[in-house]
PDB file of C-alpha atoms in Angstrom:
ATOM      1  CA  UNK A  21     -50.188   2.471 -36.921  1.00 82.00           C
ATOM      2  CA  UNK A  22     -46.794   2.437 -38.511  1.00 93.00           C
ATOM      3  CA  UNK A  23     -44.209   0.354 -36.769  1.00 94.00           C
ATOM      4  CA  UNK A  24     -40.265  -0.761 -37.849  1.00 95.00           C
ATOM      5  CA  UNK A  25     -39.496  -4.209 -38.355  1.00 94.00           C
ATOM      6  CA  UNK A  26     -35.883  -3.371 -36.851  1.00 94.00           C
ATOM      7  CA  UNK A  27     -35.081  -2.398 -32.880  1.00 94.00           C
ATOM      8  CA  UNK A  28     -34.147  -3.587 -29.866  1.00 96.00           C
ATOM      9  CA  UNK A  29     -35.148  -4.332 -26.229  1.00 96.00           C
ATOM     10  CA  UNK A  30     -33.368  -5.565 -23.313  1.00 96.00           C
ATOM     11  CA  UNK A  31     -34.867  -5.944 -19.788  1.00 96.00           C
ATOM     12  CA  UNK A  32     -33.310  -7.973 -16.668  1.00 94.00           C
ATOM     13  CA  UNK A  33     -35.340  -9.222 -13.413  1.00 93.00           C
ATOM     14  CA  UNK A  34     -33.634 -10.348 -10.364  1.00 90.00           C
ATOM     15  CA  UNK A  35     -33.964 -12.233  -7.174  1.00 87.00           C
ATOM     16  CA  UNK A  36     -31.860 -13.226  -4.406  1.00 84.00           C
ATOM     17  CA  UNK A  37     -30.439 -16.080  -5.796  1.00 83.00           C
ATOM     18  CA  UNK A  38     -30.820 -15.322  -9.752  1.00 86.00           C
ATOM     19  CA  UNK A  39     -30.477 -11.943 -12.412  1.00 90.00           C
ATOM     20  CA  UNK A  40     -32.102 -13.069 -15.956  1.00 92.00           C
ATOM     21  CA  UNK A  41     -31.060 -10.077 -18.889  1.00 95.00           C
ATOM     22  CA  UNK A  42     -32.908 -11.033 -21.770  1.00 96.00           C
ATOM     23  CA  UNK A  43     -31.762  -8.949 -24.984  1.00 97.00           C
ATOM     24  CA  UNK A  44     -33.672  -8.956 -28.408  1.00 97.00           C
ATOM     25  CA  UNK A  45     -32.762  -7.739 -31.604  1.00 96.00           C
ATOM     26  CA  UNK A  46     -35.173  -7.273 -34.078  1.00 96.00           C
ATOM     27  CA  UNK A  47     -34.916  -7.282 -38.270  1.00 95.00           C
ATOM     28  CA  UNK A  48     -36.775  -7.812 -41.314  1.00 93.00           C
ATOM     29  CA  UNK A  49     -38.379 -10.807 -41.909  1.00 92.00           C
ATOM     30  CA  UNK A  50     -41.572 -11.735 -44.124  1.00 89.00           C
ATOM     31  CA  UNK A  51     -43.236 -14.070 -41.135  1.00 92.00           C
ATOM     32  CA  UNK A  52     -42.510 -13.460 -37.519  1.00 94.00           C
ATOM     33  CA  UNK A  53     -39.624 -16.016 -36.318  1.00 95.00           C
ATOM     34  CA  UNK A  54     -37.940 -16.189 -32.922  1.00 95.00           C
ATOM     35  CA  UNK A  55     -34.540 -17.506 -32.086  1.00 94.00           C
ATOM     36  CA  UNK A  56     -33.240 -18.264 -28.601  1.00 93.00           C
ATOM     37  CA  UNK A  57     -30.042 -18.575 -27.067  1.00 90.00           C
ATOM     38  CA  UNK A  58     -30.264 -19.663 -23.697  1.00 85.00           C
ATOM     39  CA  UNK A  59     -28.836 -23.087 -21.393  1.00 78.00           C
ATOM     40  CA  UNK A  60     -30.377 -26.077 -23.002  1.00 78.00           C
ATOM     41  CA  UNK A  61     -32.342 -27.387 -20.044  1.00 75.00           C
ATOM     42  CA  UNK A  62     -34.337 -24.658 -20.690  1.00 80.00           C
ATOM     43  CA  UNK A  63     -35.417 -25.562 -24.028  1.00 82.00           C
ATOM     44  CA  UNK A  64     -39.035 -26.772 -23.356  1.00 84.00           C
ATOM     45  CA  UNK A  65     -39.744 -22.989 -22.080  1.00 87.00           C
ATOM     46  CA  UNK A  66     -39.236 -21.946 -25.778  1.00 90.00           C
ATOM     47  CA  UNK A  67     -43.057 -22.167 -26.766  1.00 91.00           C
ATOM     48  CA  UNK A  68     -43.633 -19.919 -23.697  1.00 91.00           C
ATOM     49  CA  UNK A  69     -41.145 -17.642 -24.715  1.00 93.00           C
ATOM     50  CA  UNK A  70     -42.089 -17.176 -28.328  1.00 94.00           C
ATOM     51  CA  UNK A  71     -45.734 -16.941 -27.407  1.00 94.00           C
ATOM     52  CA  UNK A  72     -44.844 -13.932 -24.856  1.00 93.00           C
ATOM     53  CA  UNK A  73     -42.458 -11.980 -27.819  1.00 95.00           C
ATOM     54  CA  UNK A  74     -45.782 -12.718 -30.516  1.00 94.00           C
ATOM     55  CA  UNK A  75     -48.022 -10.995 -27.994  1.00 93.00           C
ATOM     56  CA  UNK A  76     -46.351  -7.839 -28.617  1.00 92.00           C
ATOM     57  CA  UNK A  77     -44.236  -8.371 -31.981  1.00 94.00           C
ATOM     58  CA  UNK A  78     -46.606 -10.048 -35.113  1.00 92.00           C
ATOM     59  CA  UNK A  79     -43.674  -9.878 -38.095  1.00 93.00           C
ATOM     60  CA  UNK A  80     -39.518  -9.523 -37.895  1.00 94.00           C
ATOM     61  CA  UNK A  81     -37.079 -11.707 -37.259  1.00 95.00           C
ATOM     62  CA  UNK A  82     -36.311 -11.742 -33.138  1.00 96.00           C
ATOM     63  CA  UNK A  83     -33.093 -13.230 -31.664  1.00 96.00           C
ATOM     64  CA  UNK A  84     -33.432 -13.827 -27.996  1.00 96.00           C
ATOM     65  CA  UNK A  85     -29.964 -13.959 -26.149  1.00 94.00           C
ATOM     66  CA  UNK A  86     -30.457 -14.628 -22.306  1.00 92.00           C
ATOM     67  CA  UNK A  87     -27.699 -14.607 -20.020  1.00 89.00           C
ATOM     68  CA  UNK A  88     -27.874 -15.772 -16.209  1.00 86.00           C
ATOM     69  CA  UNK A  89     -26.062 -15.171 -12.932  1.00 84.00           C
ATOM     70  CA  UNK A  90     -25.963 -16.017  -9.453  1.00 76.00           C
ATOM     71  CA  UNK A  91     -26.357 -19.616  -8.644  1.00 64.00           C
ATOM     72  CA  UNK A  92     -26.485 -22.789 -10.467  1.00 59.00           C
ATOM     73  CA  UNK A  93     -29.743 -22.942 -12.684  1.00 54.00           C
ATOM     74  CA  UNK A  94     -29.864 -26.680 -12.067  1.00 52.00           C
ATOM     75  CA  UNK A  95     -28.941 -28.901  -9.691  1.00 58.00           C
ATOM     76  CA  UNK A  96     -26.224 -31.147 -10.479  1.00 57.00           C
ATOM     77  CA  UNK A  97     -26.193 -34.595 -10.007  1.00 62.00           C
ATOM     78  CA  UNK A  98     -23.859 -37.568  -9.925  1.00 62.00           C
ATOM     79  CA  UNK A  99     -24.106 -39.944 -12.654  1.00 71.00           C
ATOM     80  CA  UNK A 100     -21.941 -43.081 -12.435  1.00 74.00           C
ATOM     81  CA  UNK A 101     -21.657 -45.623 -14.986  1.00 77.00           C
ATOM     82  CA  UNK A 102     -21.772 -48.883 -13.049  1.00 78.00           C
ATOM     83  CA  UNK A 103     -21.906 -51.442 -15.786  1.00 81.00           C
ATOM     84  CA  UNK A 104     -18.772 -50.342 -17.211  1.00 79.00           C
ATOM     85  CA  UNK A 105     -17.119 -50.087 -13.656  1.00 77.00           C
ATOM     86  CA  UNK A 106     -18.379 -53.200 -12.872  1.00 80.00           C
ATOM     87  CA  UNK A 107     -16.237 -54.387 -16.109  1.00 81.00           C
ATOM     88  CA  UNK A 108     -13.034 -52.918 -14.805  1.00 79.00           C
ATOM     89  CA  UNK A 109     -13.429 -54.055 -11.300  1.00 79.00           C
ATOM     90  CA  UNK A 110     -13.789 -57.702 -12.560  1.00 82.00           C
ATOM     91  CA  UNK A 111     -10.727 -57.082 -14.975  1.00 79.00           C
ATOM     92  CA  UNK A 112      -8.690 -56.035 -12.552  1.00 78.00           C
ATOM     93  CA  UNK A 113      -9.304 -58.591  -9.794  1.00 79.00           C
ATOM     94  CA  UNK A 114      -8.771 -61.558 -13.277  1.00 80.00           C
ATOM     95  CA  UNK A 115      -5.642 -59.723 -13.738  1.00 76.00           C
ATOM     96  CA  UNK A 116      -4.564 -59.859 -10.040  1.00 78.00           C
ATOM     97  CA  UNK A 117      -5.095 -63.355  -9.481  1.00 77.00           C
ATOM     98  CA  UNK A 118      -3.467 -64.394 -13.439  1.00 77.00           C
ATOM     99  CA  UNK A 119      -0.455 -62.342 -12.987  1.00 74.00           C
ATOM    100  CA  UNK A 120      -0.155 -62.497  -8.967  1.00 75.00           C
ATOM    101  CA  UNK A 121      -0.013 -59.192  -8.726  1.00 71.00           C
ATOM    102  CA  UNK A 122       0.333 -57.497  -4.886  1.00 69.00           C
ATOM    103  CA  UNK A 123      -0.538 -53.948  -6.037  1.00 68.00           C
ATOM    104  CA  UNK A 124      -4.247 -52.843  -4.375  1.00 65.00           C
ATOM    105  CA  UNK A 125      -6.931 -51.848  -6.580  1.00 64.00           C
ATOM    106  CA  UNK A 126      -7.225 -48.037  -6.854  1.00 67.00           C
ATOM    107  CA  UNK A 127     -10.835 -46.688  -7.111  1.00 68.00           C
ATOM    108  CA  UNK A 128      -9.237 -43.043  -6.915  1.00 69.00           C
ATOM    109  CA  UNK A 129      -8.125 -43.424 -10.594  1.00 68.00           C
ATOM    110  CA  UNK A 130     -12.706 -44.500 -11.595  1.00 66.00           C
ATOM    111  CA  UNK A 131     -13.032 -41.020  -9.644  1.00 65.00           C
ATOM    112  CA  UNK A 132     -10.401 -39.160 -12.059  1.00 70.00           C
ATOM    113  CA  UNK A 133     -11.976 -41.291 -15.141  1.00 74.00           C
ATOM    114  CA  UNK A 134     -15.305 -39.282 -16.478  1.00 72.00           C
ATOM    115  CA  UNK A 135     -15.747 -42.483 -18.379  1.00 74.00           C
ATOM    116  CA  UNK A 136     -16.953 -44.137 -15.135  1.00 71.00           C
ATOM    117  CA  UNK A 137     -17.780 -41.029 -12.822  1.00 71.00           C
ATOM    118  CA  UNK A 138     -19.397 -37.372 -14.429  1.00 68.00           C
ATOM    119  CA  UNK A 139     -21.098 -34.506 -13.203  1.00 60.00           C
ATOM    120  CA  UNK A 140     -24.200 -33.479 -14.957  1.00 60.00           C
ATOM    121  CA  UNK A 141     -26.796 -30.717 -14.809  1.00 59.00           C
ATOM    122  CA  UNK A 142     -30.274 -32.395 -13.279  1.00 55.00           C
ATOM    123  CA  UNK A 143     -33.842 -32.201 -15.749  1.00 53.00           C
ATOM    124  CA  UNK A 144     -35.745 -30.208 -13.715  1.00 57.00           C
ATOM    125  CA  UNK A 145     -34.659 -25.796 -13.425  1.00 59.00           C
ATOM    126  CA  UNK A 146     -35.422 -24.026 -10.534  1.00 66.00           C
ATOM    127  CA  UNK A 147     -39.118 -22.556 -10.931  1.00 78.00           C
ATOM    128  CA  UNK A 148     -37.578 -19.007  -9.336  1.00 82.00           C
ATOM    129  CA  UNK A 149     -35.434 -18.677 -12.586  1.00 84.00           C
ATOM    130  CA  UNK A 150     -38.537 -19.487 -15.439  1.00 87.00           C
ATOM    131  CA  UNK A 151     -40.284 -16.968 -13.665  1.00 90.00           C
ATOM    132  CA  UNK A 152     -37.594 -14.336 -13.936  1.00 91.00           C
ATOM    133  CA  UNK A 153     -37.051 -15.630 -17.477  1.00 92.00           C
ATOM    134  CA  UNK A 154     -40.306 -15.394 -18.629  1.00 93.00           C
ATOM    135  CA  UNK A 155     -40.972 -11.925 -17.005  1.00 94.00           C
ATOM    136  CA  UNK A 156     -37.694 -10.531 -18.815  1.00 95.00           C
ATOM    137  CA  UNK A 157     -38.735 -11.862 -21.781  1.00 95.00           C
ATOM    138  CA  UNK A 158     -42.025 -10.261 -21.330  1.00 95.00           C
ATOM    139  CA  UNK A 159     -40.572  -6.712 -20.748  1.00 96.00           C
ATOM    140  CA  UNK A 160     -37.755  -6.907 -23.264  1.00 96.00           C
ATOM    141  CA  UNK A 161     -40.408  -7.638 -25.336  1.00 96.00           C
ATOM    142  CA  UNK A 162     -42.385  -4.228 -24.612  1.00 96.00           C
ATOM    143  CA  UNK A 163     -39.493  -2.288 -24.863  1.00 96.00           C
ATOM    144  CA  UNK A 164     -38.359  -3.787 -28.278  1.00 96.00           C
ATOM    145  CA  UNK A 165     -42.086  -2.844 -29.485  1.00 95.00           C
ATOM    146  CA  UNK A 166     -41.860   0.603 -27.899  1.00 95.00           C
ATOM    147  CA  UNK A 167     -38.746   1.602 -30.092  1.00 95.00           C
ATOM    148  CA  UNK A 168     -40.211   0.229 -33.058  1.00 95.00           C
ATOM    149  CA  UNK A 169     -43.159   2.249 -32.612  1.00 95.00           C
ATOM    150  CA  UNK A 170     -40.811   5.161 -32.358  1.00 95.00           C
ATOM    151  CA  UNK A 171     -38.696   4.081 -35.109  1.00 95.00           C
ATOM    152  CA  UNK A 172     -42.136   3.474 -36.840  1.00 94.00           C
ATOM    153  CA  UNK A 173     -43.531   7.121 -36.510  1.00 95.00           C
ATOM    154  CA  UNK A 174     -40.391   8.503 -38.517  1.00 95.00           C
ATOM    155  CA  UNK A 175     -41.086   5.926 -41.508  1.00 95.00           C
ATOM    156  CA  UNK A 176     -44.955   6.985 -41.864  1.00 96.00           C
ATOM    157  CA  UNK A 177     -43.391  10.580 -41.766  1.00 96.00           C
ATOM    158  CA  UNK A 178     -41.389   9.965 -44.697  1.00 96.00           C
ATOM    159  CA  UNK A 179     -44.548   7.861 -46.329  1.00 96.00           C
ATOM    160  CA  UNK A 180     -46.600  10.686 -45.789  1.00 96.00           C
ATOM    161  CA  UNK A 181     -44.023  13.171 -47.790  1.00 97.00           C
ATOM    162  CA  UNK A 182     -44.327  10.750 -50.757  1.00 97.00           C
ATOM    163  CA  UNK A 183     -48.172  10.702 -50.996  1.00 96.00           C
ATOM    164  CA  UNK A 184     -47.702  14.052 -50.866  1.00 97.00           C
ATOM    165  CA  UNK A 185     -45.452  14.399 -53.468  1.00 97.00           C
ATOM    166  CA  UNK A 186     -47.272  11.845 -55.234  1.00 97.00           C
ATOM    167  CA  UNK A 187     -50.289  13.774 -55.037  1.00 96.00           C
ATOM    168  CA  UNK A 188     -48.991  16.939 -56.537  1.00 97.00           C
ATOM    169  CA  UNK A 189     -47.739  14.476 -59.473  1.00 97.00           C
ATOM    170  CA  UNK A 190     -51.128  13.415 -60.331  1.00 96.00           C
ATOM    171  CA  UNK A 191     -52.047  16.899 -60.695  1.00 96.00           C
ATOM    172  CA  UNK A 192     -49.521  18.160 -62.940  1.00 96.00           C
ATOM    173  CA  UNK A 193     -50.132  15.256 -64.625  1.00 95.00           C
ATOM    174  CA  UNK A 194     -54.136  15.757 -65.246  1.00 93.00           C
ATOM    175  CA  UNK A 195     -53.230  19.153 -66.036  1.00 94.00           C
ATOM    176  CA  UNK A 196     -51.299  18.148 -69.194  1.00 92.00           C
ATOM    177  CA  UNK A 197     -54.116  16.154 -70.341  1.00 89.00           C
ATOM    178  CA  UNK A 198     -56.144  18.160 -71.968  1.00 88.00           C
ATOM    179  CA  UNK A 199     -52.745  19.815 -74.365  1.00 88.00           C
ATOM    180  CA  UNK A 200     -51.556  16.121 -74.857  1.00 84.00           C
ATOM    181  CA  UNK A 201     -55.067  15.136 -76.043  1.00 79.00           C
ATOM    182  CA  UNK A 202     -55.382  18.446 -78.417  1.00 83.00           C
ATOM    183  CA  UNK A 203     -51.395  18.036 -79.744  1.00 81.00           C
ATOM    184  CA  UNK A 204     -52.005  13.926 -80.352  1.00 76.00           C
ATOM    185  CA  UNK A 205     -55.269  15.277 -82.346  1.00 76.00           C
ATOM    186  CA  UNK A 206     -53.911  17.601 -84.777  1.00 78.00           C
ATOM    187  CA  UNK A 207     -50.631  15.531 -85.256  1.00 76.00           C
ATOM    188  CA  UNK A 208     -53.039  12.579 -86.040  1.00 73.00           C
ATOM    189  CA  UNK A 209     -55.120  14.813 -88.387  1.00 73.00           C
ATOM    190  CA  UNK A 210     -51.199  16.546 -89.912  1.00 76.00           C
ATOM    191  CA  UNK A 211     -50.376  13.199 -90.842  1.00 72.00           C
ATOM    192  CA  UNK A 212     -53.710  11.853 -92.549  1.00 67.00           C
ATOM    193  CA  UNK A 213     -53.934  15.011 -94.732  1.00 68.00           C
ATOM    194  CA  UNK A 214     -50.354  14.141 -95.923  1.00 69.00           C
ATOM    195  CA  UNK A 215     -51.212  10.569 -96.671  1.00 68.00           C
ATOM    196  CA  UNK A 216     -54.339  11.228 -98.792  1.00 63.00           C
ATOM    197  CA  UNK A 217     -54.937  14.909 -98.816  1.00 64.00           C
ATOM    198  CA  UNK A 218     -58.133  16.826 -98.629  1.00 63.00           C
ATOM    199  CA  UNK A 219     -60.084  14.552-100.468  1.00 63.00           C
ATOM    200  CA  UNK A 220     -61.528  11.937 -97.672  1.00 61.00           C
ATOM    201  CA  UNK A 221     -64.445  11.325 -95.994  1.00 66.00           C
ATOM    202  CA  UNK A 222     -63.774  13.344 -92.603  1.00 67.00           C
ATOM    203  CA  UNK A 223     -66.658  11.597 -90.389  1.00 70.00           C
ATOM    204  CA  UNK A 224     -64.756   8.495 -90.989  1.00 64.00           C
ATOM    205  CA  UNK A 225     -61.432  10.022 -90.028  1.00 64.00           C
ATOM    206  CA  UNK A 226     -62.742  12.287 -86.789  1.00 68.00           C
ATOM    207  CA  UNK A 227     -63.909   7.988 -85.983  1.00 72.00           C
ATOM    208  CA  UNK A 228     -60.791   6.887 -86.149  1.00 66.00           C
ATOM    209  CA  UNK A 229     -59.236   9.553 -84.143  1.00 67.00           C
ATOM    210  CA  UNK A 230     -61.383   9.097 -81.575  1.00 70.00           C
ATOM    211  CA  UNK A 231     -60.575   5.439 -81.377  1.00 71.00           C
ATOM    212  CA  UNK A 232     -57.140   6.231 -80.925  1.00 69.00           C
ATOM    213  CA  UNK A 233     -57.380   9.196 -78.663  1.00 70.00           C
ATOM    214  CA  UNK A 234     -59.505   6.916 -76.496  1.00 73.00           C
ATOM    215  CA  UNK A 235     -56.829   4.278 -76.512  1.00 73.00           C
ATOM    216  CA  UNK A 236     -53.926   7.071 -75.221  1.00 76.00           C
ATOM    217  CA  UNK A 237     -56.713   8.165 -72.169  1.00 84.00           C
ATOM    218  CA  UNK A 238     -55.331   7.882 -68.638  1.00 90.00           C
ATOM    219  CA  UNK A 239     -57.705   9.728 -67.140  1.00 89.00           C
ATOM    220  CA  UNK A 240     -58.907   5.868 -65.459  1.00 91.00           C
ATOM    221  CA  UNK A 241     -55.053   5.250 -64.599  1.00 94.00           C
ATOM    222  CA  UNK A 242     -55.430   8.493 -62.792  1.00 94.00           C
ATOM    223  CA  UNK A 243     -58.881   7.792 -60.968  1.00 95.00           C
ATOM    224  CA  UNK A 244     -56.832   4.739 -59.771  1.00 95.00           C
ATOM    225  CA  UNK A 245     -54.001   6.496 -58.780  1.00 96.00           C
ATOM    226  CA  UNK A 246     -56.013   8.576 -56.677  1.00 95.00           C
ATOM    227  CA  UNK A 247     -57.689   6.080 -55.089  1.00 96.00           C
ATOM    228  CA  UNK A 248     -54.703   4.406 -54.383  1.00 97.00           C
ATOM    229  CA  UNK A 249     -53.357   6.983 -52.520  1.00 97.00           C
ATOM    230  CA  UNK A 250     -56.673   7.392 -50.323  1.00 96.00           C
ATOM    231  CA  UNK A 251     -56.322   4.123 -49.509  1.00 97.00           C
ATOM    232  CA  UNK A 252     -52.962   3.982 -48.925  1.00 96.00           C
ATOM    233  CA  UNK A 253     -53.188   7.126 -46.128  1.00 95.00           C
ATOM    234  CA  UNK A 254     -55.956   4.656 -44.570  1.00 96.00           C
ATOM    235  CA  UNK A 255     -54.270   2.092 -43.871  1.00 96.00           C
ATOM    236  CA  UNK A 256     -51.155   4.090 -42.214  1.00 95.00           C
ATOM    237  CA  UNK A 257     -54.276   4.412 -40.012  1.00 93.00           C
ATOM    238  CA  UNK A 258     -54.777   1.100 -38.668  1.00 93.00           C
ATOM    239  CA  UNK A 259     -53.689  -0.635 -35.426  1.00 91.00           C
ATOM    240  CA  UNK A 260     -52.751  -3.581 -37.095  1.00 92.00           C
ATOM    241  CA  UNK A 261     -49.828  -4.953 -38.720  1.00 93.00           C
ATOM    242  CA  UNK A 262     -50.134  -3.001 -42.676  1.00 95.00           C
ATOM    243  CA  UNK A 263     -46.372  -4.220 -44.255  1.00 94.00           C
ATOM    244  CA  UNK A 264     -48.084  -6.658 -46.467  1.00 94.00           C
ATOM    245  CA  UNK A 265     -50.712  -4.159 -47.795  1.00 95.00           C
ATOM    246  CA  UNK A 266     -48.509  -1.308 -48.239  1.00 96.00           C
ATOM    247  CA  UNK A 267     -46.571  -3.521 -50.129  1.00 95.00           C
ATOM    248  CA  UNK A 268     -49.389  -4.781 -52.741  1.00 95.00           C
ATOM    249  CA  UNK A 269     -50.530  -1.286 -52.783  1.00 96.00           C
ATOM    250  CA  UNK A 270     -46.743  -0.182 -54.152  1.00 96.00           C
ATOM    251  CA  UNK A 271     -47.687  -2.898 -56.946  1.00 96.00           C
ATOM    252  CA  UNK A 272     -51.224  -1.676 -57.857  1.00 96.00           C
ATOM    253  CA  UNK A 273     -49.645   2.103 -57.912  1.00 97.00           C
ATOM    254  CA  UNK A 274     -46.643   0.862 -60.210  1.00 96.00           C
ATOM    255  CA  UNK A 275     -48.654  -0.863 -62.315  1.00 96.00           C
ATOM    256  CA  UNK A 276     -51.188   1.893 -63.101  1.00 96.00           C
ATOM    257  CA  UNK A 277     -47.925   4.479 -63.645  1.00 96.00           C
ATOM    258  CA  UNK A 278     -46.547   2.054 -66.079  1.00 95.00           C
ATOM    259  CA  UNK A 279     -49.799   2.093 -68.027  1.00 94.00           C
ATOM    260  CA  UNK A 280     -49.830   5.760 -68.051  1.00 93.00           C
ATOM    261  CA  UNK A 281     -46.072   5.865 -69.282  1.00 91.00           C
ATOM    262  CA  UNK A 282     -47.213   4.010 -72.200  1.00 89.00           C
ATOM    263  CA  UNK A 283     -50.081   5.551 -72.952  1.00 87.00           C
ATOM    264  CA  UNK A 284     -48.949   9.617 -72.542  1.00 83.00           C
ATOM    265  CA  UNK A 285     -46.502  11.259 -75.702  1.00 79.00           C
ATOM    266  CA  UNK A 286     -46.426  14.095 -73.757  1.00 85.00           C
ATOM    267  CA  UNK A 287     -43.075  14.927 -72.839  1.00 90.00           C
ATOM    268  CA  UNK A 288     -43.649  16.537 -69.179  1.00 92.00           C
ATOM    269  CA  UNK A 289     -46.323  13.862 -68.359  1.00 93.00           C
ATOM    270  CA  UNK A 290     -43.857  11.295 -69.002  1.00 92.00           C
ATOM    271  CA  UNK A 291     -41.561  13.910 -66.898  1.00 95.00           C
ATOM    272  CA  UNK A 292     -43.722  13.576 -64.129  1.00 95.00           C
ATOM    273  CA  UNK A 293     -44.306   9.665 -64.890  1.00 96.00           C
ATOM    274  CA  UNK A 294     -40.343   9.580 -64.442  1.00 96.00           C
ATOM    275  CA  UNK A 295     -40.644  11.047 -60.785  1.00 97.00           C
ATOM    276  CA  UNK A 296     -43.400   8.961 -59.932  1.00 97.00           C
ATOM    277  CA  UNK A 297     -41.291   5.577 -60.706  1.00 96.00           C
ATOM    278  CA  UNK A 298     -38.775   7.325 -58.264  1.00 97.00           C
ATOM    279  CA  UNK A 299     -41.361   8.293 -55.680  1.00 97.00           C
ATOM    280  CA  UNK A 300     -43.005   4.724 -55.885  1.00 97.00           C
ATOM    281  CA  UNK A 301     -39.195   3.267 -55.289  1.00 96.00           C
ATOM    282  CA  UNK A 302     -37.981   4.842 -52.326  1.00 96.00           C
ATOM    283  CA  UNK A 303     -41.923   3.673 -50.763  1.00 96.00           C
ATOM    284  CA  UNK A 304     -40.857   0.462 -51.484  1.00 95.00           C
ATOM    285  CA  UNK A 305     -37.412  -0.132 -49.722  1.00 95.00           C
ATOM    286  CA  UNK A 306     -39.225   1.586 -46.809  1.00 95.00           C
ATOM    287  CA  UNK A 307     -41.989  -0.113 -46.687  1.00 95.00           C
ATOM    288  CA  UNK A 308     -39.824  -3.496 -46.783  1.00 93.00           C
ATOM    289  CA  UNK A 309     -39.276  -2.090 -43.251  1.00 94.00           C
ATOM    290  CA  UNK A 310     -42.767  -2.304 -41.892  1.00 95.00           C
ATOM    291  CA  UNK A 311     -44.706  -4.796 -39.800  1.00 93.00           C
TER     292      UNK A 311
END
């Protein structure tokens, strides 16, 4: 089955105190890699997260934006740094007795100082919110693979046309090989009578020809090409992730139309050898497209 690298999903769960959106956006990529952006102390849910996205998604590049509202995710706590207020305390008090000073000390201005006195965000989330977090991701998830299966459908479409048209090629071209074989024949015999005329030993000659008629034979390029094709509607076939394949198969197939470029002087096989290059080319930027 064909599916797109590129898509997107977004899916939210709520409770009474919480509502998780988790949104993911989905490109090319030659591995599958997931990036999150979510509150910090949620970090250590990240294995979790990526495992539930590779359950549905095996290749692409995923970024993961979650968004919360509704209460805090954490509790806060107070965190007071008493070795350091400790140090001012005992400063001031020095500085009291040293400079007989009548002011009071004034703990309001440790309160205003976040040097001394902060609010931070505790270790430990609520367990409400990973559940909602992990079920969104979950669903976004589904959704994201839903529309690349859609998304999918139309590229395998298009694949299909170019087999198709790739097909018909192949033909044309097999057609022509039986006039390019005759014309490369009697040019080769044109230009040996020129060279030494009638007098020369023809079995040796008709040897030679063959030699080099066999060396201009694509009819094994074209075998391959059609077995390349066979295989290539296959594996649009399987429930499996087929990028990688299609994409060595686009080599194999290149590499055997080359061979027959070289090979045919025949002016509409290399027409058709033109066309094929083409064909093979537009596969290929698709096909970059494909899990």
């Amino acid at each position: 089955m064909v599916k797109s690298m590129t898509g997107f999903g977004r899916a939210g769960k709520q409770s009474e105190n919480f509502k998780v959106t988790v949104e993911l956006k989905a490109v090319n990529h030659r591995y599958l890699e997931v990036l999150f952006r979510m509150p910090r102390v949620f970090a250590y849910l990240e294995s979790k997260l990526k495992k539930s996205v590779a359950e549905q998604i095996k290749r692409g590049r995923i970024e993961c934006a979650i968004t919360i509202e509704g209460n805090k995710a954490t509790k806060e706590k107070l965190v007071v740094n008493w070795d350091l207020a400790d140090e001012y305390i005992r400063f001031m008090r020095q500085a009291t007795e040293r400079y007989q000073m009548t002011e009071p000390l004034n703990i309001q201005e440790l309160l205003l100082d976040p040097r001394f006195l902060e609010i931070v965000e505790g270790n430990e989330p609520d367990s409400e919110l990973e559940n909602l977090l992990l079920g969104a991701t979950t669903a976004a998830s589904k959704r994201l693979d839903e529309m690349r299966a859609v998304e999918g459908n139309e590229l395998a479409l298009h694949l299909k046309h170019h087999l198709d048209m790739i097909s018909k090629y192949l033909q044309e071209i097999q057609a022509f090989v039986p006039e390019m074989e005759t014309t490369y024949r009697e040019r080769l015999e044109s230009r040996l009578l020129g060279y030494v005329g009638e007098d020369f030993d023809k079995a040796l000659v008709l040897s030679e020809i063959a030699i080099l008629l066999e060396k201009s034979d694509i009819n094994e390029e074209l075998e391959r090409m059609g077995s390349h094709v066979k295989q290539f509607s296959h594996i649009l076939l399987l429930e499996e992730p087929i990028g990688r394949k299609l994409d060595f198969l686009i080599q194999e197939m290149n590499r055997e139309i080359n061979t027959i470029g070289s090979k045919a002087s025949h002016l509409e096989i290399t027409n058709r050898v033109v066309e094929l290059k083409t064909t093979l080319e537009k596969m290929r930027e698709q096909i970059q497209n494909v899990e």
